[in-house]
Amino acid sequence: MDNELILVIDFGGQYNQLIARRVREHNIYCEVISYKTPVDEIKAKNPNGIIFTGGPNSVYLDNSPRMSKEIFEIGVPILGICYGIQFMVYGLGGIIGKANDNAAAEFGRTDCEFDLSCPAFDGLKQNSVVWMSHNDYIEKLPEGFKAAGHSDKCPYAAIADEKRKFYGVQFHPEVNHTEQGKEMLCNFLYKVCGCKGDWTMANYAKTAIAQIREKVGSGKVLLALSGEIGRVDSSVACALLSKAVGDQLTCVFVDHGFMRKNEGDEVEAAFRDWNVNFVRVDASDRFISKLEGVSDPETKRKTIGEEFIRVFEEEAKKIGKVDYLVQGTIYPDVIESGLGDAAVIKSHHNVGGLPDCVDFKEIIEPLRLLFKDEVRKLGTELGLADYLVWRQPFPGPGLAIRIIGEITREKLKILQDADYIFREEIAAAGLDRSINQYFAVLTNLRSVGVMGDDRTYNYTLALRGVTTTDFMTADFARVPYEVLERVSVRVVNEVGNINRVVYDVTSKPPATIEFE
Ligand code: XMP
């Protein structure tokens, strides 16, 4: 059976990948493509439906993204979202009112009333809250369209041409703030486009493996791992590649020495079981001496990133000519690293860190469009052990960014031991799956304590636990006091040099998950 396909046509909005994710949550495969894609190419893909995304522009601007009007003639259902609805209206002969003569701009939560006889809103509540974000507005509908939803300020919050199966919403159904957004998308996909939801991770794996095989041919592939060796992303990328090209793949693990306790050995053992060439380089001395005297977080990250590339280049030379470089980049890495228009919050060294003096033909990022939860599903599908699939994320620079300020070997050992205890207790309390990421941070705060009858002046350890689905926003995990108490008692007694343990109760935003 041919896979169902929804095409998300990217007009430059910030939620485009999120729309794709929402579609896939309904078990329908979906691709994000540029609005510049020729209509013939779109037609050839034979999609079941098309979604036009939002975008920051006004349809009247000279440089605003537009595609050929032939898109409306290929006989495929279309849902236009935000800019997408405006492009649809404009393209089909309606009129868009410009922002500057507009009292109808809406931002944020807005009450909306829907026409439930319209298939896109079938079975929903008549009144619900939606998330609006628009200046321009629809002034006149094109022929064949009717209003299917309105707010106080916006008579055409939702529109429909049921005959041609064209629908549009001025708000964002893909964000959680839109109460019935999920159901609306579901209606469009199932009731309007007639999808059945036959896309599974098994299909994804099959397709990805075939695509990688075709691309790589008999070429040599290199997977560079550093601190993120323990990340589920790298493991899944490795499994995928090993199924696709077997021992044409070499994994180079640059061990920077900032791994969690025992972690390097554990993961190396797992990788060795696979049908790939595995090289582990112990570069811990080089890294720690490069970081001497460095306490600024960004300098730490950049220093580690650069040193990683140096070590990696040396290893790559030993391996000889390589055709492809694999990176386990996933979508949140891409946006948070500022490769798009988003502000750079932290430089993730595992994104875009392609060493330019090593000669690769191309980079392969088989997980670039997947979210964490999808990567996990894929891992299970590929037969990875649970402890790899459910491993919590670990930053490329490792514990180096969990030691606030300057790093010393002594501090590293203290943190490894304390973090190990925290992890043990979280697992013992059965919380290791419900808390998405948890770790200890060695602060550079020292304070006075009393042990026995003596005064101590030692470090404060911070514990952090978060719940999140995408790691772009997160809430602090409600770890029971008894568990925190056990960790605190054990850390102070067993580790040494720590006389105070605190728990971080900030969410992201305003904090980030990592401290540096
Ligand atoms: P923040 O601290 O930005 O972290 O809220 C979001 C998620 O990303 C992980 N993280 C990294 N992952 N390389 C990575 O591969 C990095 O440099 C890096 N920095 C942060 C972090 O652990 C969390 O899961």
Coordinates of C-alpha atoms and ligand atoms in Angstrom, one line a residue:
M1 CA 0.0 0.0 0.0
D2 CA 1.3 3.5 -0.8
N3 CA 1.8 5.7 2.2
E4 CA -0.5 8.5 2.7
L5 CA 1.2 11.9 2.4
I6 CA 0.4 15.3 3.6
L7 CA 2.6 18.1 2.3
V8 CA 3.2 21.1 4.6
I9 CA 4.1 24.0 2.4
D10 CA 6.5 26.3 4.3
F11 CA 5.8 30.0 3.9
G12 CA 8.3 30.9 6.6
G13 CA 6.3 30.7 9.8
Q14 CA 7.8 29.7 13.1
Y15 CA 5.4 26.8 13.7
N16 CA 6.0 24.9 10.5
Q17 CA 7.8 21.9 12.0
L18 CA 5.2 21.8 14.7
I19 CA 2.4 21.4 12.1
A20 CA 4.3 18.5 10.7
R21 CA 4.7 17.0 14.1
R22 CA 1.0 17.3 14.7
V23 CA 0.1 15.6 11.5
R24 CA 2.4 12.7 12.3
E25 CA 0.9 12.4 15.7
H26 CA -2.2 11.3 13.7
N27 CA -0.1 8.5 12.0
I28 CA 0.1 10.2 8.7
Y29 CA 3.4 10.8 7.0
C30 CA 4.1 14.4 6.2
E31 CA 6.9 16.4 4.6
V32 CA 7.7 20.0 4.9
I33 CA 8.6 21.6 1.6
S34 CA 9.3 25.1 0.4
Y35 CA 6.7 27.2 -1.3
K36 CA 9.2 27.5 -4.1
T37 CA 8.7 23.8 -5.0
P38 CA 7.2 23.7 -8.6
V39 CA 3.6 22.6 -8.6
D40 CA 4.4 19.8 -11.0
E41 CA 6.7 18.3 -8.4
I42 CA 4.0 18.6 -5.8
K43 CA 1.5 17.0 -8.0
A44 CA 3.9 14.1 -8.8
K45 CA 4.1 13.4 -5.1
N46 CA 0.4 12.6 -5.1
P47 CA -0.4 14.1 -1.7
N48 CA -3.7 13.4 0.1
G49 CA -3.7 16.9 1.3
I50 CA -1.8 20.1 1.6
I51 CA -1.3 22.5 4.4
F52 CA -0.2 26.1 3.9
T53 CA 1.7 27.3 6.9
G54 CA 1.8 30.7 8.5
G55 CA 4.5 33.2 7.7
P56 CA 5.6 36.7 8.8
N57 CA 4.7 38.5 5.7
S58 CA 1.8 40.4 4.2
V59 CA 0.6 39.0 0.9
Y60 CA 0.9 42.4 -0.7
L61 CA 4.7 42.8 -0.1
D62 CA 6.9 42.4 -3.2
N63 CA 9.1 39.8 -1.6
S64 CA 6.3 37.9 0.2
P65 CA 6.4 34.1 -0.5
R66 CA 4.0 33.1 -3.2
M67 CA 3.5 30.0 -5.3
S68 CA 1.8 29.5 -8.6
K69 CA -2.0 29.6 -8.5
E70 CA -1.9 26.2 -10.3
I71 CA -1.7 24.7 -6.9
F72 CA -5.4 25.3 -6.6
E73 CA -6.1 23.3 -9.7
I74 CA -4.5 20.0 -8.8
G75 CA -7.6 18.7 -7.0
V76 CA -6.1 18.2 -3.6
P77 CA -7.7 19.4 -0.3
I78 CA -5.9 22.4 1.1
L79 CA -5.9 23.9 4.6
G80 CA -4.4 27.4 4.9
I81 CA -3.2 28.5 8.3
C82 CA -2.6 32.2 9.2
Y83 CA -0.5 33.5 6.3
G84 CA -1.6 30.4 4.5
I85 CA -5.3 31.3 4.6
Q86 CA -4.4 34.8 3.4
F87 CA -2.4 33.5 0.5
M88 CA -5.3 31.2 -0.4
V89 CA -7.9 34.0 -0.3
Y90 CA -5.6 36.3 -2.3
G91 CA -4.7 33.6 -4.8
L92 CA -8.3 32.7 -5.4
G93 CA -9.4 36.3 -6.0
G94 CA -10.6 37.4 -2.5
I95 CA -9.4 40.6 -0.8
I96 CA -7.0 40.9 2.1
G97 CA -7.2 44.1 4.2
K98 CA -3.8 45.6 5.1
A99 CA -2.5 45.9 8.6
N100 CA -2.2 49.7 8.5
D101 CA -5.9 50.3 8.0
N102 CA -6.9 47.5 10.3
A103 CA -8.5 47.5 13.6
A104 CA -8.9 43.8 13.4
A105 CA -5.4 42.6 14.4
E106 CA -5.5 39.9 17.0
F107 CA -2.8 38.4 19.1
G108 CA -3.0 35.6 21.6
R109 CA -6.1 33.8 23.1
T110 CA -9.3 34.7 21.3
D111 CA -12.8 33.3 21.7
C112 CA -14.2 31.8 18.5
E113 CA -17.5 30.4 17.3
F114 CA -17.6 27.7 14.7
D115 CA -20.0 26.4 12.2
L116 CA -20.3 22.7 13.2
S117 CA -21.9 21.7 9.9
C118 CA -18.5 22.2 8.2
P119 CA -16.5 18.9 8.0
A120 CA -13.4 20.6 9.5
F121 CA -15.3 21.4 12.7
D122 CA -17.6 18.4 12.8
G123 CA -18.2 17.0 16.3
L124 CA -16.4 19.9 18.1
K125 CA -17.7 22.4 20.7
Q126 CA -19.3 25.4 19.1
N127 CA -17.3 27.9 21.1
S128 CA -13.7 27.6 22.0
V129 CA -10.4 29.5 22.5
V130 CA -8.0 29.8 19.6
W131 CA -4.5 31.3 19.3
M132 CA -4.4 34.2 16.9
S133 CA -1.4 36.1 15.6
H134 CA -2.3 38.3 12.6
N135 CA -2.3 41.9 11.4
D136 CA -3.8 41.5 7.9
Y137 CA -7.3 40.2 7.7
I138 CA -9.7 38.8 5.1
E139 CA -11.9 41.5 3.8
K140 CA -13.8 39.6 1.0
L141 CA -14.0 35.9 0.4
P142 CA -13.3 34.4 -3.0
E143 CA -16.1 32.8 -4.8
G144 CA -17.3 29.5 -3.5
F145 CA -16.2 30.2 0.1
K146 CA -18.3 30.7 3.2
A147 CA -17.5 31.8 6.8
A148 CA -17.1 28.8 9.0
G149 CA -15.9 30.5 12.2
H150 CA -15.7 34.0 13.6
S151 CA -14.4 35.9 16.6
D152 CA -15.5 39.3 17.8
K153 CA -13.0 41.2 15.6
C154 CA -12.6 38.7 12.8
P155 CA -15.7 37.6 10.7
Y156 CA -13.6 35.1 8.8
A157 CA -11.6 33.3 11.5
A158 CA -12.3 30.1 9.6
I159 CA -13.5 29.7 6.0
A160 CA -14.5 26.8 3.8
D161 CA -15.2 25.9 0.2
E162 CA -16.5 22.4 0.8
K163 CA -16.9 21.6 -2.9
R164 CA -13.2 22.1 -3.6
K165 CA -12.2 21.0 -0.1
F166 CA -10.4 24.2 0.6
Y167 CA -10.3 25.3 4.2
G168 CA -8.6 28.1 6.0
V169 CA -8.1 29.2 9.6
Q170 CA -6.7 32.6 10.6
F171 CA -5.5 31.2 13.9
H172 CA -2.9 28.5 14.7
P173 CA -4.5 25.0 15.3
E174 CA -1.1 23.5 15.8
V175 CA -0.3 25.2 19.1
N176 CA -1.5 23.9 22.4
H177 CA -3.3 27.2 23.3
T178 CA -5.9 26.5 20.6
E179 CA -8.2 24.4 22.6
Q180 CA -9.6 22.1 19.9
G181 CA -6.7 22.5 17.5
K182 CA -5.8 18.8 17.5
E183 CA -9.4 17.8 16.7
M184 CA -9.6 20.4 13.9
L185 CA -6.4 19.0 12.3
C186 CA -7.7 15.5 12.8
N187 CA -11.0 16.4 11.0
F188 CA -9.1 17.9 8.1
L189 CA -6.8 14.9 7.8
Y190 CA -9.4 12.2 8.2
K191 CA -12.8 13.7 7.2
V192 CA -11.6 16.1 4.5
C193 CA -8.5 14.4 3.0
G194 CA -9.9 10.9 3.7
C195 CA -6.7 9.6 5.3
K196 CA -6.7 6.4 7.2
G197 CA -3.6 6.9 9.3
D198 CA -1.4 4.0 8.1
W199 CA 2.0 5.6 8.8
T200 CA 4.1 3.9 11.4
M201 CA 7.7 4.0 12.6
A202 CA 8.1 0.7 10.8
N203 CA 7.4 2.4 7.5
Y204 CA 9.6 5.3 8.4
A205 CA 12.5 3.0 9.2
K206 CA 12.0 1.1 6.0
T207 CA 12.0 4.3 3.9
A208 CA 14.9 5.9 5.7
I209 CA 17.0 2.8 5.3
A210 CA 16.2 2.5 1.6
Q211 CA 17.0 6.2 1.1
I212 CA 20.3 6.0 3.0
R213 CA 21.3 2.9 1.0
E214 CA 20.5 4.6 -2.3
K215 CA 22.4 7.8 -1.4
V216 CA 25.5 6.1 0.1
G217 CA 25.9 3.3 -2.5
S218 CA 29.2 1.7 -1.7
G219 CA 30.6 4.9 -0.1
K220 CA 32.2 5.1 3.4
V221 CA 30.3 6.7 6.2
L222 CA 31.5 8.3 9.4
L223 CA 29.5 9.0 12.5
A224 CA 31.2 11.4 14.9
L225 CA 30.3 11.0 18.5
S226 CA 31.5 13.1 21.4
G227 CA 29.7 13.7 24.7
E228 CA 26.4 12.9 23.2
I229 CA 27.4 9.3 22.7
G230 CA 24.9 8.5 25.3
R231 CA 22.1 10.3 23.6
V232 CA 19.3 8.3 22.1
D233 CA 19.7 10.3 18.9
S234 CA 23.2 9.1 18.2
S235 CA 22.2 5.5 19.1
V236 CA 19.2 5.6 16.8
A237 CA 21.2 7.2 14.0
C238 CA 23.9 4.6 14.4
A239 CA 21.3 1.7 14.4
L240 CA 19.7 3.2 11.3
L241 CA 23.0 3.5 9.5
S242 CA 24.2 0.1 10.6
K243 CA 21.0 -1.5 9.1
A244 CA 21.4 0.6 5.9
V245 CA 25.1 0.3 5.2
G246 CA 26.6 -2.1 7.8
D247 CA 30.3 -2.0 8.1
Q248 CA 30.7 0.8 5.6
L249 CA 30.0 2.8 8.7
T250 CA 32.7 3.8 11.2
C251 CA 31.8 5.4 14.5
V252 CA 34.4 7.6 16.1
F253 CA 33.8 8.4 19.7
V254 CA 35.9 11.3 20.9
D255 CA 35.8 10.8 24.6
H256 CA 36.3 14.2 26.1
G257 CA 36.2 12.9 29.6
F258 CA 33.1 14.8 30.7
M259 CA 30.8 11.8 30.5
R260 CA 28.7 10.6 33.4
K261 CA 30.1 8.0 35.7
N262 CA 30.8 4.7 33.8
E263 CA 28.9 6.0 30.8
G264 CA 31.6 5.9 28.2
D265 CA 32.3 2.3 28.9
E266 CA 28.6 1.3 29.0
V267 CA 27.7 2.9 25.7
E268 CA 30.9 1.7 24.0
A269 CA 29.9 -1.9 25.0
A270 CA 26.5 -1.4 23.4
F271 CA 27.9 0.0 20.1
R272 CA 30.4 -2.8 19.9
D273 CA 27.6 -5.3 19.5
W274 CA 26.5 -3.7 16.3
N275 CA 27.8 -4.5 12.8
V276 CA 29.9 -1.3 12.6
N277 CA 33.5 -0.2 13.0
F278 CA 33.8 1.5 16.4
V279 CA 36.8 3.6 17.4
R280 CA 37.0 5.2 20.9
V281 CA 39.6 8.0 21.3
D282 CA 40.5 8.9 24.9
A283 CA 41.1 12.7 24.6
S284 CA 40.3 13.7 28.2
D285 CA 43.7 15.1 29.0
R286 CA 43.6 17.4 25.9
F287 CA 40.1 18.7 26.7
I288 CA 40.7 19.3 30.4
S289 CA 43.9 21.2 29.7
K290 CA 42.3 23.3 27.0
L291 CA 39.6 24.3 29.5
E292 CA 42.1 25.4 32.2
G293 CA 41.1 28.8 33.5
V294 CA 37.9 28.9 31.3
S295 CA 34.7 29.7 33.2
D296 CA 32.5 31.5 30.7
P297 CA 29.8 29.1 29.4
E298 CA 30.0 30.0 25.8
T299 CA 33.8 29.9 25.7
K300 CA 33.6 26.5 27.3
R301 CA 31.1 25.3 24.7
K302 CA 33.1 26.7 21.8
T303 CA 36.5 25.4 23.2
I304 CA 35.0 21.9 23.5
G305 CA 33.5 22.2 20.0
E306 CA 36.7 23.3 18.4
E307 CA 38.9 20.7 20.2
F308 CA 36.4 18.0 19.2
I309 CA 36.9 19.0 15.6
R310 CA 40.7 18.9 16.0
V311 CA 40.7 15.4 17.6
F312 CA 38.2 14.2 15.1
E313 CA 40.2 15.5 12.1
E314 CA 43.2 13.6 13.3
E315 CA 41.2 10.4 13.6
A316 CA 39.4 10.9 10.3
K317 CA 42.9 11.2 8.6
K318 CA 43.7 7.7 10.0
I319 CA 40.5 6.3 8.6
G320 CA 41.2 7.7 5.1
K321 CA 38.8 8.9 2.5
V322 CA 35.2 9.2 3.7
D323 CA 32.2 10.1 1.6
Y324 CA 29.5 10.9 4.2
L325 CA 29.4 12.3 7.7
V326 CA 26.4 11.4 9.8
Q327 CA 25.0 13.6 12.6
G328 CA 22.3 12.7 15.0
T329 CA 20.9 16.2 14.9
I330 CA 17.2 16.4 15.8
Y331 CA 14.9 19.2 15.3
P332 CA 15.1 21.0 18.6
D333 CA 18.9 21.2 18.2
V334 CA 18.4 22.9 14.8
I335 CA 16.2 25.7 16.1
E336 CA 18.0 26.2 19.4
S337 CA 21.3 26.6 17.6
G338 CA 20.1 29.5 15.7
L339 CA 20.4 28.0 12.2
G340 CA 17.1 29.5 11.4
D341 CA 16.1 33.0 12.4
A342 CA 15.7 32.3 16.1
A343 CA 18.1 34.0 18.5
V344 CA 21.2 32.0 19.6
I345 CA 20.7 30.9 23.2
K346 CA 23.5 28.3 23.4
S347 CA 26.0 27.1 20.8
H348 CA 25.4 23.3 20.4
H349 CA 28.6 22.0 19.1
N350 CA 27.0 18.9 17.5
V351 CA 25.1 21.0 15.0
G352 CA 26.7 22.4 11.9
G353 CA 30.1 21.4 13.2
L354 CA 31.2 19.9 9.9
P355 CA 35.0 20.1 10.0
D356 CA 35.9 22.0 6.8
C357 CA 39.4 20.7 6.3
V358 CA 38.3 17.1 6.3
D359 CA 37.0 16.1 2.9
F360 CA 33.4 14.9 3.0
K361 CA 31.1 14.7 0.1
E362 CA 28.0 15.3 2.1
I363 CA 26.5 15.3 5.5
I364 CA 23.6 12.9 6.4
E365 CA 21.2 13.8 9.2
P366 CA 18.6 11.0 9.2
L367 CA 16.8 12.4 12.3
R368 CA 16.8 16.1 11.5
L369 CA 13.1 16.3 11.1
L370 CA 12.2 14.1 14.1
F371 CA 11.2 15.1 17.5
K372 CA 12.6 13.3 20.6
D373 CA 9.5 11.2 21.1
E374 CA 9.6 10.1 17.4
V375 CA 13.3 9.3 17.7
R376 CA 12.5 7.0 20.6
K377 CA 9.7 5.2 18.8
L378 CA 12.1 4.7 15.9
G379 CA 14.7 3.3 18.2
T380 CA 12.3 0.7 19.6
E381 CA 11.3 -0.1 16.0
L382 CA 14.9 -0.7 15.1
G383 CA 15.3 -3.1 18.0
L384 CA 17.4 -1.0 20.3
A385 CA 17.5 -1.9 24.0
D386 CA 15.2 0.1 26.3
Y387 CA 18.1 1.5 28.3
L388 CA 19.4 3.1 25.1
V389 CA 16.0 4.2 23.8
W390 CA 15.0 5.7 27.1
R391 CA 18.3 7.2 28.0
Q392 CA 17.8 10.8 28.9
P393 CA 19.4 13.5 26.7
F394 CA 22.9 14.5 27.5
P395 CA 24.5 17.6 26.1
G396 CA 27.5 17.3 23.7
P397 CA 29.8 19.2 26.1
G398 CA 28.8 16.8 28.9
L399 CA 29.5 17.5 32.5
A400 CA 31.7 20.5 31.5
I401 CA 28.6 22.6 31.3
R402 CA 27.3 21.2 34.6
I403 CA 30.2 22.4 36.6
I404 CA 29.6 26.2 37.0
G405 CA 32.8 28.1 36.5
E406 CA 36.2 26.6 36.0
I407 CA 36.6 22.9 35.7
T408 CA 39.0 20.8 37.6
R409 CA 39.5 17.0 37.8
E410 CA 38.5 17.1 41.4
K411 CA 35.2 18.9 40.7
L412 CA 34.5 16.5 37.8
K413 CA 34.9 13.5 40.1
I414 CA 32.6 15.1 42.8
L415 CA 30.0 15.8 40.2
Q416 CA 30.2 12.3 38.6
D417 CA 29.7 10.7 42.0
A418 CA 26.9 13.0 43.1
D419 CA 25.0 12.7 39.8
Y420 CA 25.3 8.9 40.0
I421 CA 23.6 8.9 43.3
F422 CA 20.8 11.2 42.1
R423 CA 20.2 8.9 39.1
E424 CA 20.2 5.8 41.3
E425 CA 17.6 7.2 43.6
I426 CA 15.4 8.5 40.8
A427 CA 15.4 5.0 39.2
A428 CA 14.8 3.3 42.6
A429 CA 11.8 5.5 43.1
G430 CA 10.5 4.4 39.6
L431 CA 10.6 8.0 38.3
D432 CA 13.2 7.5 35.6
R433 CA 10.6 7.5 32.8
S434 CA 8.2 10.1 34.0
I435 CA 11.0 12.7 34.6
N436 CA 12.4 13.4 31.1
Q437 CA 15.8 14.8 32.2
Y438 CA 17.4 14.9 35.6
F439 CA 20.9 15.6 36.6
A440 CA 23.2 17.2 39.2
V441 CA 25.1 20.4 38.8
L442 CA 28.1 21.4 40.8
T443 CA 27.7 25.1 41.5
N444 CA 30.7 27.3 42.3
L445 CA 29.0 28.4 45.5
R446 CA 30.7 27.4 48.7
S447 CA 29.0 27.8 52.0
V448 CA 29.3 27.0 55.7
G449 CA 28.1 23.8 57.2
V450 CA 28.6 21.7 60.2
M451 CA 29.5 18.0 60.2
G452 CA 30.2 16.2 63.4
D453 CA 31.3 19.1 65.6
D454 CA 33.3 20.7 62.9
R455 CA 32.7 23.7 60.6
T456 CA 32.8 22.9 56.9
Y457 CA 33.1 25.2 53.9
N458 CA 32.1 23.2 50.9
Y459 CA 30.3 23.1 47.6
T460 CA 26.5 23.4 47.0
L461 CA 25.1 20.8 44.6
A462 CA 22.0 21.7 42.6
L463 CA 19.6 19.0 41.5
R464 CA 17.5 19.6 38.4
G465 CA 14.7 17.5 37.1
V466 CA 12.3 18.5 34.3
T467 CA 9.2 17.2 32.5
T468 CA 8.9 18.1 28.8
T469 CA 7.9 16.6 25.5
D470 CA 10.1 18.6 23.2
F471 CA 12.9 20.1 25.5
M472 CA 12.1 23.5 24.0
T473 CA 9.9 24.3 27.0
A474 CA 9.9 22.4 30.3
D475 CA 8.5 22.4 33.7
F476 CA 10.4 21.4 36.9
A477 CA 9.6 17.9 38.0
R478 CA 7.7 17.5 41.2
V479 CA 10.2 15.0 42.8
P480 CA 8.8 13.8 46.1
Y481 CA 10.5 15.3 49.2
E482 CA 11.4 11.8 50.5
V483 CA 13.4 11.1 47.3
L484 CA 15.1 14.5 47.5
E485 CA 15.9 13.8 51.1
R486 CA 17.5 10.4 50.4
V487 CA 19.6 12.0 47.6
S488 CA 20.7 14.8 49.9
V489 CA 21.7 12.5 52.8
R490 CA 23.6 10.2 50.5
V491 CA 25.4 12.9 48.6
V492 CA 26.6 14.7 51.7
N493 CA 27.7 11.4 53.3
E494 CA 29.1 9.5 50.4
V495 CA 30.6 12.1 48.1
G496 CA 32.6 14.5 50.2
N497 CA 33.2 18.2 49.5
I498 CA 29.5 18.9 49.3
N499 CA 27.7 20.2 52.4
R500 CA 24.5 21.6 50.8
V501 CA 22.0 20.2 48.3
V502 CA 19.3 22.4 46.6
Y503 CA 16.6 21.6 44.1
D504 CA 15.9 23.8 41.1
V505 CA 12.2 24.9 40.8
T506 CA 12.3 27.0 37.7
S507 CA 10.7 26.1 34.4
K508 CA 12.0 26.8 30.9
P509 CA 11.5 29.6 30.0
P510 CA 12.6 31.6 31.9
A511 CA 15.5 29.3 32.8
T512 CA 17.0 26.8 30.4
I513 CA 17.3 23.1 31.2
E514 CA 21.1 23.1 31.6
F515 CA 22.7 25.7 33.8
E516 CA 25.3 26.8 31.2
Ligands
XMP1 P1 18.7 23.9 27.3 O1 19.8 24.0 28.3 O2 19.1 24.7 26.1 O3 18.7 22.4 26.8 O4 17.3 24.2 27.8 C1 17.8 21.8 26.0 C2 18.2 20.4 25.7 O5 19.3 20.3 25.0 C3 20.4 19.7 25.7 N1 21.6 20.4 25.3 C4 22.5 20.0 24.4 N2 22.5 18.9 23.6 N3 24.5 19.6 22.7 C5 23.5 18.7 22.8 O6 23.5 17.8 22.1 C6 24.6 20.7 23.5 O7 25.6 21.5 23.4 C7 23.5 20.9 24.4 N4 23.2 21.9 25.3 C8 22.1 21.5 25.9 C9 20.0 19.7 27.1 O8 20.6 18.7 27.9 C10 18.5 19.6 27.0 O9 18.1 18.3 26.9

